mmCIF file of C-alpha atoms in Angstrom:
data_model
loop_
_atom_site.group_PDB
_atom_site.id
_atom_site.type_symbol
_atom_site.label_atom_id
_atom_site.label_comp_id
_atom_site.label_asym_id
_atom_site.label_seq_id
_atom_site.Cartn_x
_atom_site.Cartn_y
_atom_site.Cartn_z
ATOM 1 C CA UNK L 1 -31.271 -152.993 35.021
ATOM 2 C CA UNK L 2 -29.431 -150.510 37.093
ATOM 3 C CA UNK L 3 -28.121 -146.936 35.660
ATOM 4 C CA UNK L 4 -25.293 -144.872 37.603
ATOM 5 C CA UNK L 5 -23.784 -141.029 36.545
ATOM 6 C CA UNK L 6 -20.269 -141.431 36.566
ATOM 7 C CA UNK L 7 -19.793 -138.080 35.119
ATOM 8 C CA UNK L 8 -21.529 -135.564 32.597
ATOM 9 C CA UNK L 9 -20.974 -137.845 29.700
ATOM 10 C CA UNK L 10 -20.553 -141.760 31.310
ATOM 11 C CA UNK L 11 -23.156 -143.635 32.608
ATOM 12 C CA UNK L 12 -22.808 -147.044 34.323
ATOM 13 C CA UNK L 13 -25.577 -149.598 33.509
ATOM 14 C CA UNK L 14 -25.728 -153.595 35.227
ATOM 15 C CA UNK L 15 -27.505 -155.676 32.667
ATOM 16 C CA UNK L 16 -29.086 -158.906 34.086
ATOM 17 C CA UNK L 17 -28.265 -161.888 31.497
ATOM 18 C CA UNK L 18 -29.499 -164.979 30.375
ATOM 19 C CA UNK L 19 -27.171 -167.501 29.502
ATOM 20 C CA UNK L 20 -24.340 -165.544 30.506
ATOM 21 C CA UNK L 21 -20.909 -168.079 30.201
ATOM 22 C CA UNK L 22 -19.110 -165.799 33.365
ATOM 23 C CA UNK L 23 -16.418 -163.635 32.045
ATOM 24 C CA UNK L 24 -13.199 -162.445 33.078
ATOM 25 C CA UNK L 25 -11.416 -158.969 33.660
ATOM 26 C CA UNK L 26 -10.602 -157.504 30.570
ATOM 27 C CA UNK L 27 -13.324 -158.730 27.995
ATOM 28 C CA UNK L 28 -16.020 -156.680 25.935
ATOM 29 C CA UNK L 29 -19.706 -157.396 24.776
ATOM 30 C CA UNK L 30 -21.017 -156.665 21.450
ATOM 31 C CA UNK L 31 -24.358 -154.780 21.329
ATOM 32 C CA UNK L 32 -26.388 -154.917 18.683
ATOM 33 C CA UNK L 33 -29.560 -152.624 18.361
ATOM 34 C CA UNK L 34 -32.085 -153.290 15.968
ATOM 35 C CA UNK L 35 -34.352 -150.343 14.792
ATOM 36 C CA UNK L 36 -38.055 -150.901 12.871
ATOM 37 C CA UNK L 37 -36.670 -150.719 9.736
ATOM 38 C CA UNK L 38 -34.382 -153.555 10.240
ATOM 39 C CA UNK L 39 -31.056 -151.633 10.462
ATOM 40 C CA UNK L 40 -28.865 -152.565 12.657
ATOM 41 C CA UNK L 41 -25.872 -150.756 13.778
ATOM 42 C CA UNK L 42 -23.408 -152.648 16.922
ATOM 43 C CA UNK L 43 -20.414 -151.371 19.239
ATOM 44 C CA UNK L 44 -18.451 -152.911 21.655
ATOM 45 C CA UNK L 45 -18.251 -152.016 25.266
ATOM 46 C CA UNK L 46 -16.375 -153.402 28.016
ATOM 47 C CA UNK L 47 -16.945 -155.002 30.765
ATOM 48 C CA UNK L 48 -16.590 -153.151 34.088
ATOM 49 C CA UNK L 49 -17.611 -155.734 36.678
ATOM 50 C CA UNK L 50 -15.465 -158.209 38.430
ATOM 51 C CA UNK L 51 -14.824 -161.162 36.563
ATOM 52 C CA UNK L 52 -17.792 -163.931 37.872
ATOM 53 C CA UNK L 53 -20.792 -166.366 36.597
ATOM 54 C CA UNK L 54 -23.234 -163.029 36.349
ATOM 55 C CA UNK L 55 -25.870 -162.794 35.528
ATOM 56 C CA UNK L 56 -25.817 -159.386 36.882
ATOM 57 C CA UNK L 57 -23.064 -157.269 34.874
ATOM 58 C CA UNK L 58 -21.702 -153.869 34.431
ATOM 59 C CA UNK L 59 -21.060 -152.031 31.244
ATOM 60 C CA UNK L 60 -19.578 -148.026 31.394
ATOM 61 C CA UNK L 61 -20.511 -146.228 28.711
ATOM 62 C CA UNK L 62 -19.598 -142.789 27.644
ATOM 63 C CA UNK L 63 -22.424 -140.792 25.208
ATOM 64 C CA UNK L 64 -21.067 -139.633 21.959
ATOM 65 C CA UNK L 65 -23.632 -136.743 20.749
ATOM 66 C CA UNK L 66 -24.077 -138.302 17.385
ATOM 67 C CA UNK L 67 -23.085 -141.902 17.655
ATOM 68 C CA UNK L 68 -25.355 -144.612 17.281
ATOM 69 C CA UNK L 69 -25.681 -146.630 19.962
ATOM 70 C CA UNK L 70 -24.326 -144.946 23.216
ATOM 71 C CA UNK L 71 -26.967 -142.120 22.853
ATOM 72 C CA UNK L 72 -29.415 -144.796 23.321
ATOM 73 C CA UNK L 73 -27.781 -146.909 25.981
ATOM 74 C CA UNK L 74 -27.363 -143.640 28.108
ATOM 75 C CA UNK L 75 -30.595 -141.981 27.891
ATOM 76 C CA UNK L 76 -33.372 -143.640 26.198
ATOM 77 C CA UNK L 77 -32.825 -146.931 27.199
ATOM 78 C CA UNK L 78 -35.431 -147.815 30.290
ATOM 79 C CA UNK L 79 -35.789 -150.664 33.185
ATOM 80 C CA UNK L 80 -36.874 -153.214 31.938
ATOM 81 C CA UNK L 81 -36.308 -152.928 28.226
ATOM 82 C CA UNK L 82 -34.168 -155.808 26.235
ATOM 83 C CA UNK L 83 -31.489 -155.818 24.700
ATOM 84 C CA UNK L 84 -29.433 -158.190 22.237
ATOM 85 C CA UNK L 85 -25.591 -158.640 23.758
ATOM 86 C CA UNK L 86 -23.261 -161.160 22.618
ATOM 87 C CA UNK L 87 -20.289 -161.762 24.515
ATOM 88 C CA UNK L 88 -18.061 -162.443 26.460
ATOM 89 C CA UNK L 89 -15.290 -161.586 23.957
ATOM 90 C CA UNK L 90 -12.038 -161.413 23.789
ATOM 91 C CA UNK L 91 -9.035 -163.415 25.808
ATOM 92 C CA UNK L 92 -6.241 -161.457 24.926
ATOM 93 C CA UNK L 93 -7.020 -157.843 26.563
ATOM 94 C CA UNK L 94 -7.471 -159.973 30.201
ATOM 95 C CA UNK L 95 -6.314 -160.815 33.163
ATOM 96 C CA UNK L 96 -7.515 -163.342 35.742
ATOM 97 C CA UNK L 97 -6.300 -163.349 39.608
ATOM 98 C CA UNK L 98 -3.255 -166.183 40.538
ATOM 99 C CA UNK L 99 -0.339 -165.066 39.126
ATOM 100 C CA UNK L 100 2.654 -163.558 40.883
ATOM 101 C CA UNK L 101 3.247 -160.689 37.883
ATOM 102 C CA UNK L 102 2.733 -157.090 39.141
ATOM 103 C CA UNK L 103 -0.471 -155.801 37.673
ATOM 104 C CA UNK L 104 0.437 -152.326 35.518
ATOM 105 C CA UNK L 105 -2.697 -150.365 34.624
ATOM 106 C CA UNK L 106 -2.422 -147.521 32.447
ATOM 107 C CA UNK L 107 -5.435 -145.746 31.203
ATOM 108 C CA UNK L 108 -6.349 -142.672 29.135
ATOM 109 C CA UNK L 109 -10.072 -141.578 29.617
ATOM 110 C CA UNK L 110 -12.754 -144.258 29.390
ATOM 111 C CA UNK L 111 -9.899 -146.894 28.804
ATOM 112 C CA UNK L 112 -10.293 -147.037 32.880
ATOM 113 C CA UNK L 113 -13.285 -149.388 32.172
ATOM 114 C CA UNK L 114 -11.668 -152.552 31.481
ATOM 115 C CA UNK L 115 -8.907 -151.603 33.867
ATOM 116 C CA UNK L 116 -11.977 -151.067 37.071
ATOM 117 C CA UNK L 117 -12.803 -154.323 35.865
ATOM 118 C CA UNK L 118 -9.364 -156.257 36.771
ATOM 119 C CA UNK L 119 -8.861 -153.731 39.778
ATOM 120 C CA UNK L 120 -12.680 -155.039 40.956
ATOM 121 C CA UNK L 121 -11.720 -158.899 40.180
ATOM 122 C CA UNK L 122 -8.740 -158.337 42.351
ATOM 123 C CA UNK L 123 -10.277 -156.691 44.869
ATOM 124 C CA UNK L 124 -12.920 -159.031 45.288
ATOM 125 C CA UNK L 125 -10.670 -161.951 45.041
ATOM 126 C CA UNK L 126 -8.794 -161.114 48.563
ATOM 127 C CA UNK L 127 -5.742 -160.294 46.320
ATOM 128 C CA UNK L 128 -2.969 -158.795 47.761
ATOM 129 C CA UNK L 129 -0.757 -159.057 44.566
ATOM 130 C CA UNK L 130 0.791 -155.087 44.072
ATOM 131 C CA UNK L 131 -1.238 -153.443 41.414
ATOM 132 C CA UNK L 132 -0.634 -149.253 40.210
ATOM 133 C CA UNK L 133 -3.358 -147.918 38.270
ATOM 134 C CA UNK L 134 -2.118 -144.923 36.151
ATOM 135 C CA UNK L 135 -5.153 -142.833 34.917
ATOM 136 C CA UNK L 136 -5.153 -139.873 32.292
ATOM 137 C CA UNK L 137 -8.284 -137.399 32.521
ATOM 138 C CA UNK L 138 -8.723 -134.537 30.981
ATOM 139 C CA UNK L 139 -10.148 -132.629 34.421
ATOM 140 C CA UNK L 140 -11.257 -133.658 37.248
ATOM 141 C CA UNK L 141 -14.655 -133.890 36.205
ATOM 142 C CA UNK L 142 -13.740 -136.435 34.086
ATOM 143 C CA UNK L 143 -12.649 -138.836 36.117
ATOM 144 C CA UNK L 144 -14.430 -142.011 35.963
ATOM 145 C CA UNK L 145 -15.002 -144.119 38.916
ATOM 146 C CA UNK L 146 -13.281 -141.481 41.561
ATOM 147 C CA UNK L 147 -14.671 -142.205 44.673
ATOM 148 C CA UNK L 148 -14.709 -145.984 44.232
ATOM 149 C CA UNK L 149 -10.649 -145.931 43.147
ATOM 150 C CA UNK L 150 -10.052 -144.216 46.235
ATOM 151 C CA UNK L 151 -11.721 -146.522 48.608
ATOM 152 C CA UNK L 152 -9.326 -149.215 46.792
ATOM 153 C CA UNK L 153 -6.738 -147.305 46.967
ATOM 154 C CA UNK L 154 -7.203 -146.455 51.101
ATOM 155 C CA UNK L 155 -7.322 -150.237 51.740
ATOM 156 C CA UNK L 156 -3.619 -150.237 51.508
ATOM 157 C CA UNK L 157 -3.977 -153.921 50.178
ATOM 158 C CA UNK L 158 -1.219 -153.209 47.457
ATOM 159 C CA UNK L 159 -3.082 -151.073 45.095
ATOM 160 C CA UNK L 160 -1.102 -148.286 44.540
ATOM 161 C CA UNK L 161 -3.188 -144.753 42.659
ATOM 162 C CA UNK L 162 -1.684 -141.971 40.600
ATOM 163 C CA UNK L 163 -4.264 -139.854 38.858
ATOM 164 C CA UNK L 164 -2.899 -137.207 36.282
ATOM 165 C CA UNK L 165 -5.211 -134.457 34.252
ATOM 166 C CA UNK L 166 -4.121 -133.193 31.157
ATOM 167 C CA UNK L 167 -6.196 -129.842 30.842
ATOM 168 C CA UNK L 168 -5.839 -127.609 34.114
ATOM 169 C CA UNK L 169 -6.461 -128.959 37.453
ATOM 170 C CA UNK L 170 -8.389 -127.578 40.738
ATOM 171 C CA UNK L 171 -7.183 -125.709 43.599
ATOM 172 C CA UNK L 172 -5.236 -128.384 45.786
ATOM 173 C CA UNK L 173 -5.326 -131.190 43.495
ATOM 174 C CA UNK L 174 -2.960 -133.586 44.653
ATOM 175 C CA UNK L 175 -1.844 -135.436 41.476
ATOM 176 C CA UNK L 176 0.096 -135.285 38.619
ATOM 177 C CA UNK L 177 -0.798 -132.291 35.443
ATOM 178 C CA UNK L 178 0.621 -133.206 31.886
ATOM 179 C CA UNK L 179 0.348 -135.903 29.840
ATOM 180 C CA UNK L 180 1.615 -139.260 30.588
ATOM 181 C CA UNK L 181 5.382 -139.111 29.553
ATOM 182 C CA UNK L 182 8.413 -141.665 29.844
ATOM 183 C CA UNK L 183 9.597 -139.788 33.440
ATOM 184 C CA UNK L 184 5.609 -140.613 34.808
ATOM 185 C CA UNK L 185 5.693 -144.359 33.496
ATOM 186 C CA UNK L 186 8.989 -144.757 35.316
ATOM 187 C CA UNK L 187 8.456 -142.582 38.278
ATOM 188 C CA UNK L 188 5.052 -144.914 38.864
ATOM 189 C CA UNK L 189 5.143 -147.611 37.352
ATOM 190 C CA UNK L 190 6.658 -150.705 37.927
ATOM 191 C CA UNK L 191 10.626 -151.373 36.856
ATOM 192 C CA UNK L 192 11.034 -153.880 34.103
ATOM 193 C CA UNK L 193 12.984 -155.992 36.779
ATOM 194 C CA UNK L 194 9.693 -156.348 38.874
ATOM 195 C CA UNK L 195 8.477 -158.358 35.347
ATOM 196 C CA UNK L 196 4.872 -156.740 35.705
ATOM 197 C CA UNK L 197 2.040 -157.497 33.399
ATOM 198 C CA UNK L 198 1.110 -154.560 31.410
ATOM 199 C CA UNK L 199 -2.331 -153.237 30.631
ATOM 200 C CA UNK L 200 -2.357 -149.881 28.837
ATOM 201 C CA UNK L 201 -6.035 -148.598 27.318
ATOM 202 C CA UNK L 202 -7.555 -145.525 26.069
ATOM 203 C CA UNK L 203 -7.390 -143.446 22.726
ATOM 204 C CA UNK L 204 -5.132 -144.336 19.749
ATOM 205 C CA UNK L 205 -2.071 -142.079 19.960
ATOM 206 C CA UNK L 206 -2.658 -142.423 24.082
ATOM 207 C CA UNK L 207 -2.022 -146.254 23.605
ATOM 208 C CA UNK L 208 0.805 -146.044 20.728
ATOM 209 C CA UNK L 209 2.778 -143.415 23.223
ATOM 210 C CA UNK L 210 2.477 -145.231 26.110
ATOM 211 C CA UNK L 211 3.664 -148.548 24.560
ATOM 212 C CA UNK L 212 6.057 -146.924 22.730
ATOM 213 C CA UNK L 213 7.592 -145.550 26.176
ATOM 214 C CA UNK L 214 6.946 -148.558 27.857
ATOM 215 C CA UNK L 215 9.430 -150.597 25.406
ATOM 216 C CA UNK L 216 11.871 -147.848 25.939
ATOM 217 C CA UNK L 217 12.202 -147.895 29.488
ATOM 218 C CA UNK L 218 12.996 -151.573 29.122
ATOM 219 C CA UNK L 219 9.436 -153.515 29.113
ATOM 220 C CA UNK L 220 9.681 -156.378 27.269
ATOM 221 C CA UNK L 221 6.841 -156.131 24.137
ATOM 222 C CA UNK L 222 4.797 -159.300 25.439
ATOM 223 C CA UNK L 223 4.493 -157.890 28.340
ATOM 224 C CA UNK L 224 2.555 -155.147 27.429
ATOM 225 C CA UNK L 225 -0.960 -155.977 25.782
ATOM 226 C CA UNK L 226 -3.193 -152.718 24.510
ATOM 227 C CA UNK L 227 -6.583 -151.955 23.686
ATOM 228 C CA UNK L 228 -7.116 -148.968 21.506
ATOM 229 C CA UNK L 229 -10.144 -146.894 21.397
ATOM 230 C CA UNK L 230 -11.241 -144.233 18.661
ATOM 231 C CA UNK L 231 -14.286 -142.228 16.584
ATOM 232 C CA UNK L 232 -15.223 -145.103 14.527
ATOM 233 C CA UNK L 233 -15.267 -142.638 11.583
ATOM 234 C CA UNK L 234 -10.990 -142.035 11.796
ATOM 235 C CA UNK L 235 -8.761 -144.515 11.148
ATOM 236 C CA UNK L 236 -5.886 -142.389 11.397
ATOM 237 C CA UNK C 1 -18.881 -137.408 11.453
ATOM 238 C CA UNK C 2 -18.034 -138.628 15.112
ATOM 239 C CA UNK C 3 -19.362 -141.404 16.340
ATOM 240 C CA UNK C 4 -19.029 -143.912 19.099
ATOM 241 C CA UNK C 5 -15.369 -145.027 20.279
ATOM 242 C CA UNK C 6 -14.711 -148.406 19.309
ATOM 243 C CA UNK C 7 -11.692 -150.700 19.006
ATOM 244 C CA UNK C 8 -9.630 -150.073 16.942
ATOM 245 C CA UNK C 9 -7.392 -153.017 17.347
ATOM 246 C CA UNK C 10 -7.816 -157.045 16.941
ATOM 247 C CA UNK C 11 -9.649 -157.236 20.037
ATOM 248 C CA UNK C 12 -12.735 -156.241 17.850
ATOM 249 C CA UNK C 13 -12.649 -158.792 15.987
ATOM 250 C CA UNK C 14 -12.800 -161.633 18.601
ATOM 251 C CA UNK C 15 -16.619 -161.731 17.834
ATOM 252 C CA UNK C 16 -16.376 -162.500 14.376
ATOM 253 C CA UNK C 17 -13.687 -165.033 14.962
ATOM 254 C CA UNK C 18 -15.328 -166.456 17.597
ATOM 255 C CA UNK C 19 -17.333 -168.039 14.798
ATOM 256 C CA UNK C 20 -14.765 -169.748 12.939
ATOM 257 C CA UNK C 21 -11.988 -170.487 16.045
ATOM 258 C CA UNK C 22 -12.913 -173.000 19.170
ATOM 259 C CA UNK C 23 -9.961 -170.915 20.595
ATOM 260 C CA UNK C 24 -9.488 -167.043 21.620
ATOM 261 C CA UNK C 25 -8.740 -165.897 18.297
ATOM 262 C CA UNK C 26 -7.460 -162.696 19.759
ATOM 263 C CA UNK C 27 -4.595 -165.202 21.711
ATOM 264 C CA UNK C 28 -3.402 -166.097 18.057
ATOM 265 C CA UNK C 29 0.688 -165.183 17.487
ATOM 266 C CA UNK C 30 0.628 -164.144 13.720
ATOM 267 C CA UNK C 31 3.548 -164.335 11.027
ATOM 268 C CA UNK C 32 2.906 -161.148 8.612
ATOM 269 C CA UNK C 33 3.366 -163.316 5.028
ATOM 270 C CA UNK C 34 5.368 -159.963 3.703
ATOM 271 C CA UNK C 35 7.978 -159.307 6.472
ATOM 272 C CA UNK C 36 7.767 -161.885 8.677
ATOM 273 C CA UNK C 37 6.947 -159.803 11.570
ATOM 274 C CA UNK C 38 5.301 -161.851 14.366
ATOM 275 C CA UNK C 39 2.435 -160.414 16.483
ATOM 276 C CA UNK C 40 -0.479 -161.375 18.475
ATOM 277 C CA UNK C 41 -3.946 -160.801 16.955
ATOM 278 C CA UNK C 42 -5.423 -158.711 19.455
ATOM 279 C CA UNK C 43 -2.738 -155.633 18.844
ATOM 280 C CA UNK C 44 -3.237 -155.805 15.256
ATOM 281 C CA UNK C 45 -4.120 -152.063 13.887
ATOM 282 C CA UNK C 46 -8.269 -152.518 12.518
ATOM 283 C CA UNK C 47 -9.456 -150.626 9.444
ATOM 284 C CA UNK C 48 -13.362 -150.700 8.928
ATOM 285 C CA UNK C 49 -16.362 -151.537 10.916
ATOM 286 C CA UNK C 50 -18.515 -154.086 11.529
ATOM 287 C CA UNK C 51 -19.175 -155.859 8.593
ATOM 288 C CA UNK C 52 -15.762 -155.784 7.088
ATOM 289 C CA UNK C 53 -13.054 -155.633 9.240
ATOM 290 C CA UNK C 54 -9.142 -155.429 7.945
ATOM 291 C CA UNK C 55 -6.074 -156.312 10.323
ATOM 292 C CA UNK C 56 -2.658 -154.849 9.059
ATOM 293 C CA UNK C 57 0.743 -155.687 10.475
ATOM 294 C CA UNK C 58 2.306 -154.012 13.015
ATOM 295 C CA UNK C 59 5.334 -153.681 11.001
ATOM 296 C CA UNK C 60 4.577 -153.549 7.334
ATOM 297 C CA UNK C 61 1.015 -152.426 7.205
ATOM 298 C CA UNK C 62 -0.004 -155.117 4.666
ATOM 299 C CA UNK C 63 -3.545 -156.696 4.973
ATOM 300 C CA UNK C 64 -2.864 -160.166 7.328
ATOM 301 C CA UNK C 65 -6.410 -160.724 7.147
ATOM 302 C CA UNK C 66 -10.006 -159.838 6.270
ATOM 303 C CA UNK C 67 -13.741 -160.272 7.801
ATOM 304 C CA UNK C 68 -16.373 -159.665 5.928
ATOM 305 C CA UNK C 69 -19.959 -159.828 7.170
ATOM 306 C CA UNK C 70 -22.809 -160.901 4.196
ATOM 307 C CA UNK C 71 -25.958 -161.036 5.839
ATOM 308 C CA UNK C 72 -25.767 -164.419 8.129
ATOM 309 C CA UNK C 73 -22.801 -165.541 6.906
ATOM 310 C CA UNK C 74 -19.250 -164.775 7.471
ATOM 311 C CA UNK C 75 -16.366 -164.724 5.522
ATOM 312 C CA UNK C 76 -12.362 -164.928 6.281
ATOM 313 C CA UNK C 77 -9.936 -163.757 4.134
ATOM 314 C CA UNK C 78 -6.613 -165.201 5.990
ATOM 315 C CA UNK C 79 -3.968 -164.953 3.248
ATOM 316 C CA UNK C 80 -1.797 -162.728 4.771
ATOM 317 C CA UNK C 81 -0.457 -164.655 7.115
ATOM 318 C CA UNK C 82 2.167 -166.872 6.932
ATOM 319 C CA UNK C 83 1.958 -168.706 10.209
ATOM 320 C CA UNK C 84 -0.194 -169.045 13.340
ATOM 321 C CA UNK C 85 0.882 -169.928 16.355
ATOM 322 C CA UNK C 86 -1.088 -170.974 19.440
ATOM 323 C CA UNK C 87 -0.339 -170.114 22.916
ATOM 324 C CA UNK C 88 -2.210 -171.264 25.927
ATOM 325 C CA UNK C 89 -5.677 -170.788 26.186
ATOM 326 C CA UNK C 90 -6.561 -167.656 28.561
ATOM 327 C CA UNK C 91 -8.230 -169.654 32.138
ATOM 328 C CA UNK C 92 -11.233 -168.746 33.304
ATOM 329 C CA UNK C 93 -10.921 -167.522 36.833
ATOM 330 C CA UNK C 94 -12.948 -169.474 39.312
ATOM 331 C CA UNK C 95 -15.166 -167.044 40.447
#
């Protein structure tokens, strides 16, 4: 077990498996935790390392004060200590390297974890396929991953970065400052002619917006696949 | 009460199905059995948690399907849809 700060709130942990199946860019695990009473309470979190046999992988998780599990997975859990996760799950949230399409990653918050993975899967795999991550923080501090998307993004392989934050920016920030709007998506994204695939993740109303825009500009609705996140207490 | 983010989509339901599907459930093109709207699993809106999960269409918002979780076993209420359509199967990248 290996723990890394991403920011204030995220933590990155690599889990070594047993039996681990390999997984690819995109999927989730399902964590269950079991307390002495024999209640059991079990979230989802997704995978952030590149797609591969394991058994050494990466889950992102961001601590929600009163929630559950990711209190636990960010500060009590310790090296060494096991832990029951099923997975990999989920085939229709991913993307594997060795197709042609243009690889359109949109993400709001810690929707970027799923996204890191497919942007790590591609990176590792050589790929020079043209890729354009759009990510929505709220500051800078927020940002997950920062200094690892900019390496990417400096290898001038075809990975093309556009960060924008939504609540006040810092002296000499270089990227975009409102929310992600329809001028944004076609400004950096790619045009429906390029026939990308689409990968939008983050919050609810983040992911209904952005879809929503998406099909407007002329994105065909297979194209775009979405995973939503939210409090599991409000389902709108 | 706020608690952890979770999916709120299909996609969380892939482990469930995983137990009644040899295929990626979350692949599956559904036909809504009220409107006839078409969509794949995984973009389905969720209501519920982990032991009883409810998929709604896209379109109509009627119940396509249900999970329920009793102790060991499982339970799949599939009576909303009309049709299901497989694609092909997500590959596994080499490595």
């Amino acid at each position: 077990m290996f723990f890394r700060q991403e920011t204030a709130r995220v933590k990155s942990i690599t889990f070594e498996t047993t039996a681990w199946a390999g997984h690819m860019a995109g999927q989730h695990v399902d964590i269950r935790l079991t307390a002495d009473n024999g209640y059991q309470a079990q979230r989802s979190y997704s995978i952030a390392s590149a797609a591969g046999d394991g058994p050494h992988i990466e889950l992102t998780v961001e601590r929600i004060d009163d929630g559950e599990v990711s209190p636990f997975l960010t500060d009590e859990l310790r090296i060494g200590d096991l832990i029951e996760l099923r997975g990999p799950i989920g085939g229709y949230f991913a993307w594997a390297p060795g197709t042609s399409s243009p690889l359109m990653l949109i993400a709001g918050g810690s929707g970027v974890v799923p996204l890191m993975s497919m942007l790590r899967t591609r990176y590792k795999a050589g790929s020079k396929l043209p890729a354009k991550l759009l990510y929505s923080s709220r500051s800078a501090e927020d940002i997950i991953y920062r200094d690892e998307l900019d390496r990417l993004a400096a290898n001038r392989d075809g990975f093309h970065l556009v960060h924008t934050l939504t609540r006040g920016a810092p002296a000499g920030w270089q990227g975009q400052t409102r929310r992600v709007d329809r001028d944004m998506l076609a400004q950096y994204g790619f045009q429906p002619e390029e026939r990308p695939q689409i990968f939008v993740c983050g919050p609810t109303a983040f992911v209904e917006t952005v879809a929503d825009q998406l099909v407007g500009l002329g994105h065909g609705e297979s194209a775009i696949k979405t995973e939503r996140f939210g409090p599991t207490g409000d389902k709108r | 009460m706020r608690d952890e983010l979770t999916r709120l989509d299909g996609n969380a339901a892939a482990g469930p199905l995983s137990r009644f599907f040899t295929f990626e459930a979350t692949t599956l093109e559904v036909t809504c059995a009220s409107c006839g709207k078409e969509s794949v699993l995984g973009k389905l809106p969720l209501y519920g948690g982990t032991m009883g999960m409810i998929l709604r269409c896209i379109r109509c918002g009627e119940v396509i399907l249900r999970v329920l979780e009793l102790g060991p076993s499982l339970r799949l209420d599939f009576r909303g849809a009309a049709c299901l359509a497989l694609g092909p199967e997500p590959t596994r990248s080499a490595r």
